[in-house]
Structure formats: C-alpha cells, structure tokens
Short mmCIF file of C-alpha atoms (C1' of nucleotides) in Angstrom, two decimals:
data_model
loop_
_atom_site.label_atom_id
_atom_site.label_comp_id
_atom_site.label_asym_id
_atom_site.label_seq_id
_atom_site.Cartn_x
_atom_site.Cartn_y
_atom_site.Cartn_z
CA UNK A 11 95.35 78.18 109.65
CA UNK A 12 98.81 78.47 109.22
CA UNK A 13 101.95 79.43 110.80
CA UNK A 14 105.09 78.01 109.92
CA UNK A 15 104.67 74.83 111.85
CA UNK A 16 101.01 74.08 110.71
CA UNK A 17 102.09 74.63 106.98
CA UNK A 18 104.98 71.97 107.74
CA UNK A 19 102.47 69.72 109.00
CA UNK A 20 100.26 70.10 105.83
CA UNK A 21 103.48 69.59 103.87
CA UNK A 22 104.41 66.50 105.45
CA UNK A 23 100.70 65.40 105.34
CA UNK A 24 100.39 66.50 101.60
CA UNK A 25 103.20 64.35 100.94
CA UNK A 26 101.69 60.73 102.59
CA UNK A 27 98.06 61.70 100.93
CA UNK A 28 99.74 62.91 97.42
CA UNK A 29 103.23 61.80 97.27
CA UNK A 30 104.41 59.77 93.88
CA UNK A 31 100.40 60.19 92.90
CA UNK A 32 99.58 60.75 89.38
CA UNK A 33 97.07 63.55 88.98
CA UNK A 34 93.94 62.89 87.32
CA UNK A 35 92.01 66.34 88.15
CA UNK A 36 92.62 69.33 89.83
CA UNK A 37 89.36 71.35 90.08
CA UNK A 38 88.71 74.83 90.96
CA UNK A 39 85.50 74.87 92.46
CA UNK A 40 85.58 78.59 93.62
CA UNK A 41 87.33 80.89 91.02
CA UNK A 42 86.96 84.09 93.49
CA UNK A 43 90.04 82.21 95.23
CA UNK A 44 92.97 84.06 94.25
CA UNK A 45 94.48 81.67 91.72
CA UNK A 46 97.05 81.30 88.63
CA UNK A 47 96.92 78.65 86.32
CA UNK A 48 100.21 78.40 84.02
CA UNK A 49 100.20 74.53 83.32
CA UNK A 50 97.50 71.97 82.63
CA UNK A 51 98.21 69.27 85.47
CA UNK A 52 96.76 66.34 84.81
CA UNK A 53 98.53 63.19 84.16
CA UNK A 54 101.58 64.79 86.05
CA UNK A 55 102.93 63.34 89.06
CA UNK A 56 103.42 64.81 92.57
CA UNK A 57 107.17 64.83 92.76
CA UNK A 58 107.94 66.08 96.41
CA UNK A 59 106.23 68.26 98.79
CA UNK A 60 107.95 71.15 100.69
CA UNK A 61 107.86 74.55 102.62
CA UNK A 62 108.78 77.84 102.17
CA UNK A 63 107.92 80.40 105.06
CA UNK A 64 104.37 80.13 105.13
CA UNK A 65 103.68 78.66 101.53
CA UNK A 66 103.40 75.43 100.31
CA UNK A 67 105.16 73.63 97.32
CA UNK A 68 104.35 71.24 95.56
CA UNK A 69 106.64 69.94 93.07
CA UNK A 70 105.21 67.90 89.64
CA UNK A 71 106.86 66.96 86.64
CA UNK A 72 106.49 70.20 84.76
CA UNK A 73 104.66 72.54 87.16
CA UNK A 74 105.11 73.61 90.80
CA UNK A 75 101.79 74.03 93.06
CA UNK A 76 101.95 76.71 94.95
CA UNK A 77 99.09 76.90 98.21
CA UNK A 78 99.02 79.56 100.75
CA UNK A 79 96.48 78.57 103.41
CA UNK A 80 96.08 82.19 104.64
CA UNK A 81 94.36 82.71 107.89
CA UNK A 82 92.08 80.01 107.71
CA UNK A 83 92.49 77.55 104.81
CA UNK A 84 92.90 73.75 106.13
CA UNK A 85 93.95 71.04 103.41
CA UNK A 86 91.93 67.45 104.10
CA UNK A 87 91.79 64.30 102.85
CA UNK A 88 88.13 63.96 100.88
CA UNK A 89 85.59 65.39 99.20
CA UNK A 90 82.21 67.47 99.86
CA UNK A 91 82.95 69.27 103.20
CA UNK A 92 81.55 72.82 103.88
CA UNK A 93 83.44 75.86 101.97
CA UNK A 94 85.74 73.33 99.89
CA UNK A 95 87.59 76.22 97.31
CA UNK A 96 89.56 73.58 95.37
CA UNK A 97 90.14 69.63 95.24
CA UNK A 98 93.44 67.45 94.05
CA UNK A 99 92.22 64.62 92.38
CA UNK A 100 95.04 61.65 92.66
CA UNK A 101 95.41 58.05 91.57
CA UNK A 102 94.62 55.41 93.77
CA UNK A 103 94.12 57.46 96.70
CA UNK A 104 91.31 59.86 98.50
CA UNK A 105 91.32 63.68 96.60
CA UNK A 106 92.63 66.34 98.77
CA UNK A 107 89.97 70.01 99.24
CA UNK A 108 91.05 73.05 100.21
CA UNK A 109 88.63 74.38 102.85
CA UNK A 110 88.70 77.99 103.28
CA UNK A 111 85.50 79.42 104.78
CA UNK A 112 87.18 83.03 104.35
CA UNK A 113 88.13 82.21 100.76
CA UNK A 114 91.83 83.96 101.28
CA UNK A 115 93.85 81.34 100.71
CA UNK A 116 95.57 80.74 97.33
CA UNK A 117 96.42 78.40 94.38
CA UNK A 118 98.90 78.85 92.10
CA UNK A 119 99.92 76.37 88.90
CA UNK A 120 103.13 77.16 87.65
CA UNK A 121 105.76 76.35 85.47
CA UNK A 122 109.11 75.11 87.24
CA UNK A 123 110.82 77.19 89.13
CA UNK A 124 107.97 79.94 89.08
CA UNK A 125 107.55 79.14 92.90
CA UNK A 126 111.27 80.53 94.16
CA UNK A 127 110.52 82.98 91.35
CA UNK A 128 107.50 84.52 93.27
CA UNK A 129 108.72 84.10 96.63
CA UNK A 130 112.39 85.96 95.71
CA UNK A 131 111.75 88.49 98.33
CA UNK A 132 111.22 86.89 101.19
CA UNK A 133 113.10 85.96 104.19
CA UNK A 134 115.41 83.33 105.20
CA UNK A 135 114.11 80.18 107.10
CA UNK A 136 114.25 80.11 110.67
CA UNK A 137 113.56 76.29 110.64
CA UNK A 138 114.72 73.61 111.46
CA UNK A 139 118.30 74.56 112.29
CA UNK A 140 119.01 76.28 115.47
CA UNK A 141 120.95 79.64 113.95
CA UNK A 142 123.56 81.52 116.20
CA UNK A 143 122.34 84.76 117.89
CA UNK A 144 124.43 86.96 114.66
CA UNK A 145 122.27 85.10 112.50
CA UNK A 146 119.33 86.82 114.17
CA UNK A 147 121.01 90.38 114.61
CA UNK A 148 121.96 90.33 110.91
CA UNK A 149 118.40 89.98 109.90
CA UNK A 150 116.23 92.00 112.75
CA UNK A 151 118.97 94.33 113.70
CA UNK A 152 118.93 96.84 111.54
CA UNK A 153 115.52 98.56 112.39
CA UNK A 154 114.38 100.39 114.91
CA UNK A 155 110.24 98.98 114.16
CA UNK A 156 109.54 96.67 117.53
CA UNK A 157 110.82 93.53 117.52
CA UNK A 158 107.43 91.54 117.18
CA UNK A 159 107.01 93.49 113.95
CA UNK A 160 110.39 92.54 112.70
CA UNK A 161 109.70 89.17 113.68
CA UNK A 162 106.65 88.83 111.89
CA UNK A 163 107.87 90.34 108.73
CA UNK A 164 108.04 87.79 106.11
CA UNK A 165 110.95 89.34 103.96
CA UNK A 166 113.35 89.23 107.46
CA UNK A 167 113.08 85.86 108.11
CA UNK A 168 109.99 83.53 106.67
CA UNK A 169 107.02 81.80 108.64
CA UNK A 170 106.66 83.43 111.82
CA UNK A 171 102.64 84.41 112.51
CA UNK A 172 101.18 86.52 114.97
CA UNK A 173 101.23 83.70 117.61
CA UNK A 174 104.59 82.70 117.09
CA UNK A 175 105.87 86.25 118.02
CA UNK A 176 104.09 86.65 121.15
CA UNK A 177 105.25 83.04 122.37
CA UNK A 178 108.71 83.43 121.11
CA UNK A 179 109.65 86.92 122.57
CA UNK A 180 108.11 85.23 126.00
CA UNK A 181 110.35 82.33 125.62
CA UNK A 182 113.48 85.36 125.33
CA UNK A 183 111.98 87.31 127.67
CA UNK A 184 111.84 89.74 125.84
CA UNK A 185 109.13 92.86 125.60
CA UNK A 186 107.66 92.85 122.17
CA UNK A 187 107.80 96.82 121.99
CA UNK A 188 111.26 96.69 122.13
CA UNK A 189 112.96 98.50 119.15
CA UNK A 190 114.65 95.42 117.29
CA UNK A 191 117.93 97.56 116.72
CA UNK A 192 118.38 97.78 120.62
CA UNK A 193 118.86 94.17 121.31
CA UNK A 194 122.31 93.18 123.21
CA UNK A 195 124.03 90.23 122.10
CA UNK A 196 123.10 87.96 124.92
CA UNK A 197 119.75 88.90 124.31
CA UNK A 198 120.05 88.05 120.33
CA UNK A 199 121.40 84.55 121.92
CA UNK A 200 118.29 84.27 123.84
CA UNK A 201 115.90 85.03 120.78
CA UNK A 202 117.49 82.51 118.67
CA UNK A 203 117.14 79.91 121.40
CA UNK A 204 113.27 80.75 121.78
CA UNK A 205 112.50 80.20 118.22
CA UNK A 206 113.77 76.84 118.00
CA UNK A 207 112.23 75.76 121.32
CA UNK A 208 108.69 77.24 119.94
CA UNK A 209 108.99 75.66 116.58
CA UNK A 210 110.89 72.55 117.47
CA UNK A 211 108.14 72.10 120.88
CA UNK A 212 105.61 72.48 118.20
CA UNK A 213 106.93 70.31 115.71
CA UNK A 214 107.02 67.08 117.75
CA UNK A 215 103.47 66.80 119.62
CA UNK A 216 103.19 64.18 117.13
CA UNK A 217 99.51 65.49 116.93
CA UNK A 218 98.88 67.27 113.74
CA UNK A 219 95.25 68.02 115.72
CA UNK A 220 97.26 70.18 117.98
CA UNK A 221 98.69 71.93 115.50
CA UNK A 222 95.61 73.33 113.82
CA UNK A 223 93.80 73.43 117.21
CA UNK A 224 92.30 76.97 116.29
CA UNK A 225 88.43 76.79 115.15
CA UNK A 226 88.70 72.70 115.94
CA UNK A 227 87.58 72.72 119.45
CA UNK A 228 91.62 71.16 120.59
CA UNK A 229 93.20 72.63 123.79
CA UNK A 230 95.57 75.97 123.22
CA UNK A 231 99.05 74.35 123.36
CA UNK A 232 100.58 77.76 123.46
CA UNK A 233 102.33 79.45 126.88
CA UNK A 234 100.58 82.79 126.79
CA UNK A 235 98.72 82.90 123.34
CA UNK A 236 95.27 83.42 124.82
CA UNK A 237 95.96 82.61 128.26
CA UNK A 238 95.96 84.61 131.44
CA UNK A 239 98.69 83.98 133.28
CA UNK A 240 102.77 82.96 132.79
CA UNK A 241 103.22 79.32 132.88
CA UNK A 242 106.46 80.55 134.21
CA UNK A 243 106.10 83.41 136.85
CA UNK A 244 102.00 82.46 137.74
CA UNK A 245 101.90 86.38 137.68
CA UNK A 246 98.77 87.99 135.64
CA UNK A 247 99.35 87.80 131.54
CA UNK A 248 98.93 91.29 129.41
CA UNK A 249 97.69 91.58 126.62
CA UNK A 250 98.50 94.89 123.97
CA UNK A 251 97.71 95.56 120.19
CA UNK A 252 100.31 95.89 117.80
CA UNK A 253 100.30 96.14 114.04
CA UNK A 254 96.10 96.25 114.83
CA UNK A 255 97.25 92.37 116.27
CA UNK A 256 97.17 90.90 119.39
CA UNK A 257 99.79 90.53 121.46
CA UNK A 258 100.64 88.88 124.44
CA UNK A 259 103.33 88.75 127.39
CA UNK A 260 104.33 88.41 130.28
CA UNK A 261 105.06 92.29 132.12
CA UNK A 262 107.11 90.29 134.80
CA UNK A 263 109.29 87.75 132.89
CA UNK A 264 109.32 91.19 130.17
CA UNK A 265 110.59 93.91 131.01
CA UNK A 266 109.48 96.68 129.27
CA UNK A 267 111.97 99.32 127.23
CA UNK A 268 112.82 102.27 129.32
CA UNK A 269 111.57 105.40 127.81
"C1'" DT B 8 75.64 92.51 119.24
"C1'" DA B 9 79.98 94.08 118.56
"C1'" DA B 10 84.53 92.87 118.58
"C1'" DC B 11 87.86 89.81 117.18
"C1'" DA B 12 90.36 86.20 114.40
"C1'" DT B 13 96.46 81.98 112.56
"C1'" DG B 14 97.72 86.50 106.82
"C1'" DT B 15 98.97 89.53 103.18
"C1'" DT B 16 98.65 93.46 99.95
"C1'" DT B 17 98.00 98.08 98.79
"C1'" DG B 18 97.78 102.76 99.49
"C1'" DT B 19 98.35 107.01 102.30
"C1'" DC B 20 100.70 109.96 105.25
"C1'" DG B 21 104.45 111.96 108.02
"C1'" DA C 27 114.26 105.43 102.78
"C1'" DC C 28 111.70 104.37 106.86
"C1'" DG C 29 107.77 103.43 109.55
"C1'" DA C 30 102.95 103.87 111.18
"C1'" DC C 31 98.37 103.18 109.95
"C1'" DA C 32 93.95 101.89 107.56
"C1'" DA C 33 91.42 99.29 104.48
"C1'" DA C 34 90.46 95.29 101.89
"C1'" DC C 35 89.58 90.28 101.27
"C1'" DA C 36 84.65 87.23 103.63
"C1'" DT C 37 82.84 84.75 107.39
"C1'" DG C 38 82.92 82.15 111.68
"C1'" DT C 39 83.49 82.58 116.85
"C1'" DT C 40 83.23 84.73 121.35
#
DNA sequence: TAACATGTTTGTCG
DNA sequence: ACGACAAACATGTT
C-alpha cells in the first residue's frame, strides 16, 4: 500500500502494537516472499520503529527488520486473514501478519546496521521538515527526465509514489512533463511548499483508514488522484501515462512546457 | 473481458 | 553517462 505517508503510519502503528515487545516467533509462512534471514530473532526485543523512504525499520537488540510493503502489502494486528506472507509473534500482545495478496512485499532480518547498509543509495528524506526551494533544485535539478520522474525516483529524494507526484506537482502547479532541469527558482519554492502540504495534509487526518484507503472501500482523500475535475479551478481533470504510470493534472492550473 | 493497479529491479536499446 | 522503454513479480478491482 505504501507511499511515504502510509509507511509512516505503519511505523507509528508498528511501534504501539510491537514497541518494547519481546519476540517469541517470527514465522515465514510464504517463503516465495522475497526475504533474508541473517539473525535468529527470538527472545530479542523491538527496540524502536522507524522510516526510511518507503521502507520500514525495525530496530531489535541485535538485528534490524527490514519490511517493504510494496504495492500492496498492509501490516495488521492478528492472525489468520486471507494472503497473510509472514506474522511477528510478541509478548503479551496480539502478533502482527503481513498481508500481501500480490506477494511483493519484503522481509529482511539483519544484523545491525545492515538496514542503512542496503538502503546507501537512496535519496534524502523529504519529510517532515519543510526544505528551502535549493534543497529541491540541488536534488531534481540536474536532469533533464520530467519532473514527475525525478520526483518519483527513490535515489533523488526517498518516499514519493506515483500518487504523491501527481498531487504534489498540482499543488506547484506545475506540469508533470516538465523537464526537471528547467524549473525557475520561484517555481523550486513552490515545489517544496507542495510537498510538505501533501505529506503534512496527509499526515494529520488522524485516520490511519484514510491513509490506506486504496482496496478498503474509504473515500479518495486525494485532489486529483482519480478524480475528474480540479478542486481548485472546477475545470475538467487530464489524465496522461508516464513511466507506463498514471498521471494526473490539472491542464488549467498546469501549464504545459512550450515546445 | 480487458485494462489497470500505491513499487522496484533488471535488462535492452539509442 | 543519460534516458526511454519493456518485462517481471502475482492477483484483485473496475
């Protein structure tokens, strides 16, 4: 399910279900789920939970946990629901399964440190702090690929999905086609100010059910993200592929590059 | 039914 | 080196 903000979610649910738990069985229940096992788990406890881009962290006493949820992995309190891949067993509290109907999410046991080891290459975070406009060129500016692709690439700046970019470059105003090295500064200004709206908007529904609203039935809480018209100019919504993805704007509010 | 889906990796080609 | 593109993963939803 995740984009940045649903992963932070998870984290800050993992850490209420798991938090200062003692684990007393982690089992693998599908072994087709990409997975690495470098430590034996049990009897360690969960020292903190955290986020890095899109991948989740989970810190013991001599092992990290690594989870990416992919496009469709969802962590839950329990046991025995439909296309469970893996369950955290903890002390005095419920287990935690991984469901992943698509089984492309991940699991990864290893030693300390082997987390920021894996993840060396990719980008820096773009939450929670609201970076200046420079912050934005410095990372995006130097290629001429269109800026949703530069936005969505993990080793320029970490967590940003396929959703994000459409609703962030409508937040800018800004046409998703444009060549990312073309950007003016007021307009690098304007980008950095749309992702921390999105994610910060996103971040305090104080509804995790709105945050994984995809395949759960919930109301879209996104501006454009399959919708039909601009919340902001009432004007018809597009809708173009990019990267084989989705994407959508608003042709008023975004101008499109000259050319 | 066919197309599409929140993500990433790998390989090919220009 | 850069960037575009396709395929692969496996299955549910529209």
């Amino acid at each position: 399910m995740p984009e940045l903000t649903e992963v932070e979610a998870f984290a800050r649910a993992m850490t209420r279900w798991c938090g200062g738990r003692k684990v007393t069985a982690l089992r693998l229940l599908d072994p087709t789920v990409q997975h690495t096992v470098e430590r034996d788990v049990l009897g360690m406890t969960v020292r903190s939970v955290g986020r890095r881009g899109k991948h989740l962290i989970l810190s013991l006493d001599d092992a990290e946990l690594m989870i990416h949820l992919r496009m469709t992995g969802q962590l839950l309190p329990g046991e025995g629901a439909a296309f469970v891949r893996f369950v955290l067993h903890v002390q005095d509290a419920a287990p935690v399964q991984l469901i992943d109907p698509r089984r492309l999410a991940e699991l990864h046991v290893l030693a300390p440190g082997g987390a920021a080891r894996r993840l060396q290459g990719l980008g820096d975070e773009p939450y929670p702090e609201l970076h200046p406009g420079l912050w934005w060129q410095t990372r995006l500016g130097h290629t001429r690929r269109p800026l949703k692709a530069a936005l969505m690439d993990q080793a320029l700046v970490a967590g940003l999905g396929n959703i994000a970019a459409s609703e962030i470059l409508w937040r800018a105003k800004l046409h998703p086609t444009r060549a990312a090295n073309t950007l003016t500064e007021p307009e690098w200004s304007a980008l950095a100010a749309a992702v921390h709206g999105f994610l910060h908007a996103l971040m305090s529904t104080q509804d995790p059910e709105r945050l994984v609203y995809i395949h759960r039935g919930g109301e879209n809480p996104f501006s454009v993200y399959q919708r039909t018209r601009c919340p902001r100019c009432e004007g018809a919504l597009a809708r173009l592929t990019q990267q084989a993805r989705s994407t959508y704007l608003c042709p008023r509010c975004q101008p499109a590059p000259l050319g």
